[in-house]
mmCIF file of C-alpha atoms in Angstrom:
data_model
loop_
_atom_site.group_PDB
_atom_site.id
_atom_site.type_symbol
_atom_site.label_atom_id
_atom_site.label_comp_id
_atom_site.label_asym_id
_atom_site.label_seq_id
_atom_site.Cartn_x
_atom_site.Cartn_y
_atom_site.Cartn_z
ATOM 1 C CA UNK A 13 20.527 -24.699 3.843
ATOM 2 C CA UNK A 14 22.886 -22.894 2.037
ATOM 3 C CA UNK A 15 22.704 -19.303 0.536
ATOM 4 C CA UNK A 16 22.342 -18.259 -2.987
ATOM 5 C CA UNK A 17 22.198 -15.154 -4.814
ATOM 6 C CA UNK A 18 21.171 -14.987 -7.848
ATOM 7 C CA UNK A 19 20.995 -18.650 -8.827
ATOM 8 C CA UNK A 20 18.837 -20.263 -11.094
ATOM 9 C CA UNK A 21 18.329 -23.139 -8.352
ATOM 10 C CA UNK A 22 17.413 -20.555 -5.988
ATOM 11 C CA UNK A 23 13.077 -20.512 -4.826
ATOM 12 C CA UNK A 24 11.052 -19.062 -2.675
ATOM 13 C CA UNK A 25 8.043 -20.928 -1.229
ATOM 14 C CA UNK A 26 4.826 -18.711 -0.851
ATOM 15 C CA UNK A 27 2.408 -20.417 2.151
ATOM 16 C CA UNK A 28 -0.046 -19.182 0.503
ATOM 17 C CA UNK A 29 -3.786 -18.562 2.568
ATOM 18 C CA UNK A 30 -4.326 -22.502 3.185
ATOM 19 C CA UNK A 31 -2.846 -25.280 3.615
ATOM 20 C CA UNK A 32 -6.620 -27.303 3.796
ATOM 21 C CA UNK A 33 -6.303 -29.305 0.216
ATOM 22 C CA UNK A 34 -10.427 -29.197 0.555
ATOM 23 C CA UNK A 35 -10.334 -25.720 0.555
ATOM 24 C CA UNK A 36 -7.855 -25.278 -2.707
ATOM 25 C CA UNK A 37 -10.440 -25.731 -5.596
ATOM 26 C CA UNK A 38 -12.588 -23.140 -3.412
ATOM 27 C CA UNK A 39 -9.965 -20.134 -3.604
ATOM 28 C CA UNK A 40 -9.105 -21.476 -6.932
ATOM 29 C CA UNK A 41 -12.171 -20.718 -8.145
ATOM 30 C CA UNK A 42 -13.206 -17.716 -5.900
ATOM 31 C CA UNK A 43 -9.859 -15.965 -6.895
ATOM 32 C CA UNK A 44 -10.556 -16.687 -10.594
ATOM 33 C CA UNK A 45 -13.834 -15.085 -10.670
ATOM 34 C CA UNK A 46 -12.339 -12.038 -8.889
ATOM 35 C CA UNK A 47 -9.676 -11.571 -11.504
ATOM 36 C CA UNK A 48 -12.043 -12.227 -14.546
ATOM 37 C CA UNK A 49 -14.351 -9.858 -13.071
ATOM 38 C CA UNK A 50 -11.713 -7.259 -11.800
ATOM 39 C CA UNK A 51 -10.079 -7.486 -16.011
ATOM 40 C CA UNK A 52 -13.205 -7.585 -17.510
ATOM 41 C CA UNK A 53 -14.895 -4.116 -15.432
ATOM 42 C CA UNK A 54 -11.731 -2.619 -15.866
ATOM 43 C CA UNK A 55 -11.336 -2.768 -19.534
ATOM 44 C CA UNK A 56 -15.323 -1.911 -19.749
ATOM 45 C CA UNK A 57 -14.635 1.018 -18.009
ATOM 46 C CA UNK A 58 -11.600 2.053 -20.388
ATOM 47 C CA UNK A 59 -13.567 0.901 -23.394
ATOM 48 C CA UNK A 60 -16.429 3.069 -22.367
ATOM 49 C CA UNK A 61 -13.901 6.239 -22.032
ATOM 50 C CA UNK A 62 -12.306 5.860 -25.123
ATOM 51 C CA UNK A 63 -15.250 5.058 -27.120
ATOM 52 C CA UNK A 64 -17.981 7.915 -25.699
ATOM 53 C CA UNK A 65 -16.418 11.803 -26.909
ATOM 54 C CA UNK A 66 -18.755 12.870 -23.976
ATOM 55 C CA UNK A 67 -16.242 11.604 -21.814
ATOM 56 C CA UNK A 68 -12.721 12.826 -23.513
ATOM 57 C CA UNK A 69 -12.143 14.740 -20.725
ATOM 58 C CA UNK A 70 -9.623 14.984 -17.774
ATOM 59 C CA UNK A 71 -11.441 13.467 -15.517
ATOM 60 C CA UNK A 72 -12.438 10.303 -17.523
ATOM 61 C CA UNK A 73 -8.371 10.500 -19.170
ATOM 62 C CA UNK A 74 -7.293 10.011 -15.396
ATOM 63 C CA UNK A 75 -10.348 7.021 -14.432
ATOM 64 C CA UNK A 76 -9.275 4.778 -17.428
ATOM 65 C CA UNK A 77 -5.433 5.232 -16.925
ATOM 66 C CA UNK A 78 -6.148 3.781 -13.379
ATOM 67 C CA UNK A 79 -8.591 1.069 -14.659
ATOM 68 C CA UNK A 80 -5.593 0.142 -16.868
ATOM 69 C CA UNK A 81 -3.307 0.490 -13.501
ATOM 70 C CA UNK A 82 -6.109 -1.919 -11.575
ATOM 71 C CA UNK A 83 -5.646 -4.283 -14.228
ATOM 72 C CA UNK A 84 -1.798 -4.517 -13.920
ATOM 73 C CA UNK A 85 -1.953 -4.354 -10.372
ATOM 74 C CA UNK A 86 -4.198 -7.631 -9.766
ATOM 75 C CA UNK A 87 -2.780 -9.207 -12.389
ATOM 76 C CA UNK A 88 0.961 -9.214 -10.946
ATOM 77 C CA UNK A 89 -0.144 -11.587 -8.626
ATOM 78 C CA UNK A 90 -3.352 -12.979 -8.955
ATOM 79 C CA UNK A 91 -1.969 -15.474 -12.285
ATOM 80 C CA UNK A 92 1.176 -16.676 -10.603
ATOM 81 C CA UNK A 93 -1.216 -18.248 -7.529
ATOM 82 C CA UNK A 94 -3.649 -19.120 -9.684
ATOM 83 C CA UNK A 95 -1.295 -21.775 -10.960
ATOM 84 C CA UNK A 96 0.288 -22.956 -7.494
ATOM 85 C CA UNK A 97 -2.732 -23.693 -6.551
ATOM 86 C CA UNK A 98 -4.169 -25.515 -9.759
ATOM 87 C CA UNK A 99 -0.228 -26.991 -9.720
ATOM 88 C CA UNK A 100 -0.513 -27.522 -5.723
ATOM 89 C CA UNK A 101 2.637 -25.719 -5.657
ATOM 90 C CA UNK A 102 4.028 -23.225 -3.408
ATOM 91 C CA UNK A 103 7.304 -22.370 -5.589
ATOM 92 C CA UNK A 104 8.248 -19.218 -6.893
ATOM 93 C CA UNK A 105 11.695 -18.639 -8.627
ATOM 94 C CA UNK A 106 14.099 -15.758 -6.844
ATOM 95 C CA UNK A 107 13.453 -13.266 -10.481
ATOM 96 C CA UNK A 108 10.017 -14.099 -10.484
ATOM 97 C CA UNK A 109 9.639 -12.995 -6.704
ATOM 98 C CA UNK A 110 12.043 -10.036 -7.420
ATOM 99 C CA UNK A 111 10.066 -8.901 -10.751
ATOM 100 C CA UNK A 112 6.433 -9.300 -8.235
ATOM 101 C CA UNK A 113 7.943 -7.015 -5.902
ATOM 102 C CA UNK A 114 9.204 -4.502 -8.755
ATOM 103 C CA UNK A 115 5.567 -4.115 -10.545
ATOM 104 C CA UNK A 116 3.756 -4.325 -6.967
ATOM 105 C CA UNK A 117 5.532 -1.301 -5.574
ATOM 106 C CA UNK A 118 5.260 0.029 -9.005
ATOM 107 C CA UNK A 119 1.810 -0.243 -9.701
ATOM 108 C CA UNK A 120 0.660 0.619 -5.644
ATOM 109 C CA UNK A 121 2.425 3.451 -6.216
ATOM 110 C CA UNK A 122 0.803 4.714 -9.392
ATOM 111 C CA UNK A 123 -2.844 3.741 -8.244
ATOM 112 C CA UNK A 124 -1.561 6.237 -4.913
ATOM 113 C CA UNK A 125 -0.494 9.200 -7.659
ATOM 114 C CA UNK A 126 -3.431 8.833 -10.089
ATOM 115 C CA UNK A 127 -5.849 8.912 -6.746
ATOM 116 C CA UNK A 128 -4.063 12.421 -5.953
ATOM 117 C CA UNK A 129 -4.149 13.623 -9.314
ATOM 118 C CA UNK A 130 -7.647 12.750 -9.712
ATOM 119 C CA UNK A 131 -8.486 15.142 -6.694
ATOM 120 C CA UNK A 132 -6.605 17.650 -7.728
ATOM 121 C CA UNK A 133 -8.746 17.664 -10.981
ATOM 122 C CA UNK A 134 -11.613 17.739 -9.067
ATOM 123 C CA UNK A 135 -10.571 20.729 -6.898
ATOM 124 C CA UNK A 136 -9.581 22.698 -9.855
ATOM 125 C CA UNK A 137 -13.673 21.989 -11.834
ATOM 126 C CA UNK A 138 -15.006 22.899 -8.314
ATOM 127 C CA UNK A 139 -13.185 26.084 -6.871
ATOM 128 C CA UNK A 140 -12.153 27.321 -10.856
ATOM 129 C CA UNK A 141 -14.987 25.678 -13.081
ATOM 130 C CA UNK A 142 -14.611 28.810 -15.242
ATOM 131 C CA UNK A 143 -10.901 28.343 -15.968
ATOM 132 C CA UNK A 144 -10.916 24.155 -15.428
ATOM 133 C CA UNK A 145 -10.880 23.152 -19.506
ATOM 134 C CA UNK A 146 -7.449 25.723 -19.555
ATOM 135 C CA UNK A 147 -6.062 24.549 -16.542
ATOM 136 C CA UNK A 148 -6.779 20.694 -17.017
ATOM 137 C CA UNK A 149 -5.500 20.716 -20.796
ATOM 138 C CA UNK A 150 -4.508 17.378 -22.711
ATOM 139 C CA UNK A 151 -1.317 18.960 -22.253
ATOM 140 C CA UNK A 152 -1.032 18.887 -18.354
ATOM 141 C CA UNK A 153 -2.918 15.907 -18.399
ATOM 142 C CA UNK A 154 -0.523 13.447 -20.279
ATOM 143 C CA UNK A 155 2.176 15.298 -18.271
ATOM 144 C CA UNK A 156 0.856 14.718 -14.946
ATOM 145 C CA UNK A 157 0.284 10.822 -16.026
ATOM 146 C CA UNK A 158 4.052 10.814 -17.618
ATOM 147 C CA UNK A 159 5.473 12.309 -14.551
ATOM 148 C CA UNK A 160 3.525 9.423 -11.943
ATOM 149 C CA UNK A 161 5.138 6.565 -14.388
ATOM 150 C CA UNK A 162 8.276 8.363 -14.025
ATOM 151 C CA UNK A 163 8.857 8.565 -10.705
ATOM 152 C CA UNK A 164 6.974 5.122 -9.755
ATOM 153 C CA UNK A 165 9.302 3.723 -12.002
ATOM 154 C CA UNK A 166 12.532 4.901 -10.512
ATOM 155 C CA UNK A 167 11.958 4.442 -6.748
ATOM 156 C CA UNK A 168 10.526 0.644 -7.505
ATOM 157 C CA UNK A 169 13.851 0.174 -9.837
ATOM 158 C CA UNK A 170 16.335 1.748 -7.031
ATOM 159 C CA UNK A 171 14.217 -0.629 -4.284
ATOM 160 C CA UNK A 172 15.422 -3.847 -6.987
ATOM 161 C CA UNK A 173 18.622 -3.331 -7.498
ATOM 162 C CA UNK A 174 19.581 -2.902 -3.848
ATOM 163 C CA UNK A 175 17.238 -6.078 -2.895
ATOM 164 C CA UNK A 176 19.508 -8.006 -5.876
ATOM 165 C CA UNK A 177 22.576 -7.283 -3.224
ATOM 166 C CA UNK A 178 20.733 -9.363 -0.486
ATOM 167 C CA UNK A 179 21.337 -13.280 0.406
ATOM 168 C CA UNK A 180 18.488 -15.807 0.853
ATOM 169 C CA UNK A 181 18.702 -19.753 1.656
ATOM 170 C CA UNK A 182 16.991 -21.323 -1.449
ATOM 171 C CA UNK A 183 13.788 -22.576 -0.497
ATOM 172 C CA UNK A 184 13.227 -20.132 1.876
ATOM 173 C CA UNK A 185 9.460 -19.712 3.553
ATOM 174 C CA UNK A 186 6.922 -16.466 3.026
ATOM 175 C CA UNK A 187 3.634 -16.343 5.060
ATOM 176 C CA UNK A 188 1.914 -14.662 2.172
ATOM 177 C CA UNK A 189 0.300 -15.481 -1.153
ATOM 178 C CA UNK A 190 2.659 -13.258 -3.488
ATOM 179 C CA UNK A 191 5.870 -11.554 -2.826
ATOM 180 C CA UNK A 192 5.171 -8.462 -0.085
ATOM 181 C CA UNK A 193 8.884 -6.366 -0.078
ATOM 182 C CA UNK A 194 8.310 -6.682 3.629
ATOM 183 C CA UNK A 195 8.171 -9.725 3.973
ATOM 184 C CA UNK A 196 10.313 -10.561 1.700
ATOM 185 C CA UNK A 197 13.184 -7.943 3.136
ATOM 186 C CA UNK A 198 12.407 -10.228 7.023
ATOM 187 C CA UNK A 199 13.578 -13.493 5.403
ATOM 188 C CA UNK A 200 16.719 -12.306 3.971
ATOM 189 C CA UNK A 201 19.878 -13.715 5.418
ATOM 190 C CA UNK A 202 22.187 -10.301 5.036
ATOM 191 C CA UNK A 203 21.951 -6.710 6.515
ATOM 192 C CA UNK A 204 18.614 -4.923 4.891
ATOM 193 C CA UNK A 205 19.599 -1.558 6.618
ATOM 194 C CA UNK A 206 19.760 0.083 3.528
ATOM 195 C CA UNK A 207 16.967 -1.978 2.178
ATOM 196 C CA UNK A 208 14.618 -0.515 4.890
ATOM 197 C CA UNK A 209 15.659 2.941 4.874
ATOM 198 C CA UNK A 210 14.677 2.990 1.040
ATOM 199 C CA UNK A 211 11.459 1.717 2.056
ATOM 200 C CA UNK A 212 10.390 3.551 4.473
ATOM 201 C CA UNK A 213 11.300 6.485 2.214
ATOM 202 C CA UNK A 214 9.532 5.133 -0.287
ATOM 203 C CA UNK A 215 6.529 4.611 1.649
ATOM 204 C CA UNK A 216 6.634 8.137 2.707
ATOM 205 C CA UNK A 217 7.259 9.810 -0.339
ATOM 206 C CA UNK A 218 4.755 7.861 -2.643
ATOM 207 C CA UNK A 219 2.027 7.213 0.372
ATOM 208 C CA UNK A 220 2.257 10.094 2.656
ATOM 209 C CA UNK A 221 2.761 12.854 0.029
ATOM 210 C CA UNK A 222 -0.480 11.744 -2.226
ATOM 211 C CA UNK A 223 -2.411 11.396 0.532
ATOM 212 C CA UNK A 224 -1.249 14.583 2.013
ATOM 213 C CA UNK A 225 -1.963 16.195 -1.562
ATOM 214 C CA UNK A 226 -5.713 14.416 -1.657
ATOM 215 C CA UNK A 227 -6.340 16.016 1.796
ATOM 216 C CA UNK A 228 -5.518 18.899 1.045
ATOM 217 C CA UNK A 229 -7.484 19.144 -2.463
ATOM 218 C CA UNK A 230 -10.924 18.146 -0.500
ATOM 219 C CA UNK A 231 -10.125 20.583 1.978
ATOM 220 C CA UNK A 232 -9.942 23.153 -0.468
ATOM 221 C CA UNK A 233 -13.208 22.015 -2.305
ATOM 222 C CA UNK A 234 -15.368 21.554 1.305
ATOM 223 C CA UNK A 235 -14.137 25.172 1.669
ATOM 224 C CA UNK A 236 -15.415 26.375 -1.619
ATOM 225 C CA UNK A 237 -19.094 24.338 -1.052
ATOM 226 C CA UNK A 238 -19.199 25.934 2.731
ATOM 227 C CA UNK A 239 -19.498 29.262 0.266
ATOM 228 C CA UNK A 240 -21.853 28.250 -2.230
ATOM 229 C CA UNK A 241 -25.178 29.970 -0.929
ATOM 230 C CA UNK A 242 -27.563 26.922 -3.146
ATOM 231 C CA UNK A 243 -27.945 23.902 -1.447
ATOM 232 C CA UNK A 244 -28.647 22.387 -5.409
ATOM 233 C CA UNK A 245 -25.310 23.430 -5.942
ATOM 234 C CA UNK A 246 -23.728 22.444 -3.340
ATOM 235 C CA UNK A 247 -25.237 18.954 -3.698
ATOM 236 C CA UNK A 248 -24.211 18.646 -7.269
ATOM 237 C CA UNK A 249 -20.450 19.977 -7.018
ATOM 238 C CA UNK A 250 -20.212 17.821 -4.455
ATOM 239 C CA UNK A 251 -22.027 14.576 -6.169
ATOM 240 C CA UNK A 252 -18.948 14.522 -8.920
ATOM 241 C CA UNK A 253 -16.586 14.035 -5.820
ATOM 242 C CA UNK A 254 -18.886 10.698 -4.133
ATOM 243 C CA UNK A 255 -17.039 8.214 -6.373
ATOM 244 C CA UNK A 256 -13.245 9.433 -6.366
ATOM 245 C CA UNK A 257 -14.024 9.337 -1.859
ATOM 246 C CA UNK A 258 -15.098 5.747 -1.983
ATOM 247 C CA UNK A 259 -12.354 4.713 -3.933
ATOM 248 C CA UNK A 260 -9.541 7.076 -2.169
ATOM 249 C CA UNK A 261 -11.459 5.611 1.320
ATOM 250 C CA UNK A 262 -11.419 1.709 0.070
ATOM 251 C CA UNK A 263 -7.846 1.855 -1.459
ATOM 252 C CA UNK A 264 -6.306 3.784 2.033
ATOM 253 C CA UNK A 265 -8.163 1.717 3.789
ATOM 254 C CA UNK A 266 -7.204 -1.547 2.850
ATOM 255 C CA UNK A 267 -4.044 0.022 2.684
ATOM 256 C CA UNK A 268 -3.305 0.679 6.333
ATOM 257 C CA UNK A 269 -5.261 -2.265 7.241
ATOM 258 C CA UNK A 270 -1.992 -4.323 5.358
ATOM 259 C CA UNK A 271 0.255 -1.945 6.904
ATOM 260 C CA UNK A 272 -1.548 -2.678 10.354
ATOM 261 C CA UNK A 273 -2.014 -6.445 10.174
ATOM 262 C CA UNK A 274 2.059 -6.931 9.486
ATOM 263 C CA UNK A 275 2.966 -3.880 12.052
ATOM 264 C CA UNK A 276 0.701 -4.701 15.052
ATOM 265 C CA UNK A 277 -0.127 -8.815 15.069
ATOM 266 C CA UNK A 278 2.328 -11.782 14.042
ATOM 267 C CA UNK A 279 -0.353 -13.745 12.301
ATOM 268 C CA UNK A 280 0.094 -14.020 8.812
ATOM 269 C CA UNK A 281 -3.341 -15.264 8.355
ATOM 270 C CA UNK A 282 -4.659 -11.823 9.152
ATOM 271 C CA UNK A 283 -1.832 -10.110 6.909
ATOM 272 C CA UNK A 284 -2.800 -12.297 4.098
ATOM 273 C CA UNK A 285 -6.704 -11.648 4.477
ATOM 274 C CA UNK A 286 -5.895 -7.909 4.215
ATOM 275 C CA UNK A 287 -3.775 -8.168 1.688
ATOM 276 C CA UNK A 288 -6.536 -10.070 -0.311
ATOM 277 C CA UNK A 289 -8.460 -6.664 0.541
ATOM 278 C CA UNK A 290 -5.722 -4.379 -0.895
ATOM 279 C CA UNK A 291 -4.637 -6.245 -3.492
ATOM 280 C CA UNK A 292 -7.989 -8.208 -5.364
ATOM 281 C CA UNK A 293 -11.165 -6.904 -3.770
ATOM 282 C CA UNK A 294 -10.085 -2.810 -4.200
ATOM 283 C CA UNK A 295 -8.917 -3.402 -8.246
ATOM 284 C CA UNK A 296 -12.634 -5.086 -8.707
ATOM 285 C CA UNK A 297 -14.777 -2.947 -6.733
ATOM 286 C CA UNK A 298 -13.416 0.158 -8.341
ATOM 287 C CA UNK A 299 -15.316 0.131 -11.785
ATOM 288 C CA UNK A 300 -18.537 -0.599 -9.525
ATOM 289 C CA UNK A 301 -18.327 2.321 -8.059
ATOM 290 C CA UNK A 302 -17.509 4.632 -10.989
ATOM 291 C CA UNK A 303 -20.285 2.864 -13.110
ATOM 292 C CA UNK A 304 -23.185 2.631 -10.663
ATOM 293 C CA UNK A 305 -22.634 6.527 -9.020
ATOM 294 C CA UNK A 306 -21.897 7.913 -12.301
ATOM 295 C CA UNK A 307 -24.610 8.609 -14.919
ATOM 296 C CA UNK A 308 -21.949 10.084 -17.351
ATOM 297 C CA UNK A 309 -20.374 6.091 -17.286
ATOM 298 C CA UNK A 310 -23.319 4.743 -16.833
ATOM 299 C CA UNK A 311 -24.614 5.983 -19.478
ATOM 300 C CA UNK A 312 -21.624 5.396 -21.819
ATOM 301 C CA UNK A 313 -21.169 1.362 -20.661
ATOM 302 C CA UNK A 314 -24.784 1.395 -21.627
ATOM 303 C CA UNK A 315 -24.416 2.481 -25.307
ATOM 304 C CA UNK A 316 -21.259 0.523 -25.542
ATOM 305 C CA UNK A 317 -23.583 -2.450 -24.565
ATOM 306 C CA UNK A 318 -26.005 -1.798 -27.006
ATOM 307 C CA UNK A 319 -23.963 -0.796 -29.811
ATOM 308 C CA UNK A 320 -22.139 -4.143 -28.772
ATOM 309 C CA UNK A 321 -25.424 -6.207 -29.112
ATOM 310 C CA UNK A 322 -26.439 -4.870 -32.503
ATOM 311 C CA UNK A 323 -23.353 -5.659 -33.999
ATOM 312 C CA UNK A 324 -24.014 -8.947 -35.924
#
């Protein structure tokens, strides 16, 4: 075949999860339900924020900016296979895989800095409750959030334009179900030294660094609870944290389980299945968890409810 850049004739063909034509209207409609439930919990959970004053606070200004990141995340991909499979295709056009790859890494990266930022809220209304509301101002708040979209939005944008210098045969094959930049870097045709290195710093900076910062936040706050002399206390300090760790632990998780699955086997059934985890199941479980362990948004999606049900 011979190599394009940057042609309007030039495709990429995702493989998708199946090629079992029985199975199609199955994933179809599993993957639908997924996304309608992952869009609709999501906005619930920002409606909920921005509705309730109980909750115009930093902690709740953080959980509905990354309800509003979930949203973008799944629905970078989740649309675009929607319609392959409803259009049994398997065609996606070089800027459409390019512009998947630039809002992936973009809005991974985000969901990474908002999970840090979130703990370092929590660290500051544990160890300095008495000085959190002057600390955690609206102020540093919409700064923190600013500075997240700033950087995600540089590093994905450098990552593009030196992918746009790269060669691929038109037509060319991905194992996966949406563009992954790995994969996508493997079936290039020119060098992707460069390309790599970026990545890998990338990875480093916007992975390890968060993750690094979320460790050490909890370690800070376990510290402060190993002081507290009630066990009431402890309990309920400690009880604010619950969902913020299942989310942190499901989103890392699934995370190096993707990272695993492409580093360790060659299957890209098993890459794909854990991507499914990272990429749809993480985005739809989250406002489960921060409605059903939190009374403050429990509470709040319940008199949203109601106040929607006696509207006439």
């Amino acid at each position: 075949m011979e190599a394009d850049n940057l042609t309007e004739l030039s495709k990429f063909l995702l493989l998708g999860l199946s090629d079992d034509p029985e199975l199609q209207p199955v994933l179809f409609g599993l993957f639908l339900s997924m996304y309608l439930v992952t869009v609709l919990g999501n906005l619930l959970i920002i409606l909920a924020v921005s509705s309730d004053s109980h909750l115009h606070t930093a902690m709740y200004f953080f959980l509905s900016n990354l309800s509003f990141v979930d949203i973008c995340f799944i629905s970078t991909t989740v649309p675009k296979m929607l319609v392959n499979i409803q259009a049994r295709s398997k065609d996606i056009s070089y800027m459409g895989c390019l512009t998947q790859v630039y809002f992936l890494m973009m809005f991974a990266g985000l969901d990474t800095f908002l999970l840090a930022v979130m703990a370092y809220d929590r660290f500051v209304a544990i160890c300095h409750p008495l000085q959190y509301t002057v600390i955690m101002n609206p102020c540093l708040c919409g700064l923190l959030v600013l500075a997240s979209w700033f950087v995600i939005f540089w590093f994905s944008l450098v990552h593009i334009l030196l992918m746009k210098r790269l060669t691929f045969s038109t037509g060319t094959e991905i194992p996966h179900f949406f563009c992954v930049p790995a994969r996508v870097l493997k079936v290039a045709r020119s060098n992707t030294l460069l390309n790599n290195i970026v990545l890998y710093v990338a990875t480093a900076l916007l992975g390890v660094f968060p993750v690094a910062g979320i460790l050490f936040s909890y370690s800070r706050i376990v510290s402060s609870l190993m002081r507290m002399s009630s066990p009431e206390g402890k309990y309920k300090a400690f009880s604010t944290c619950g969902s913020h760790l299942c989310v942190v632990s499901l989103f890392n998780g699934t995370g190096l389980g993707v990272y695993l699955s492409s580093a360790v086997t060659r299957s890209s059934q098993s890459s794909s299945t854990a991507s499914v985890m990272y990429a749809m199941v993480t985005p739809m479980l989250n406002p489960f968890i921060y409605s059903l362990r939190n009374k403050d948004v429990k509470g709040a999606l319940e008199r949203l409810l109601s106040r929607a049900d006696s509207c006439p």
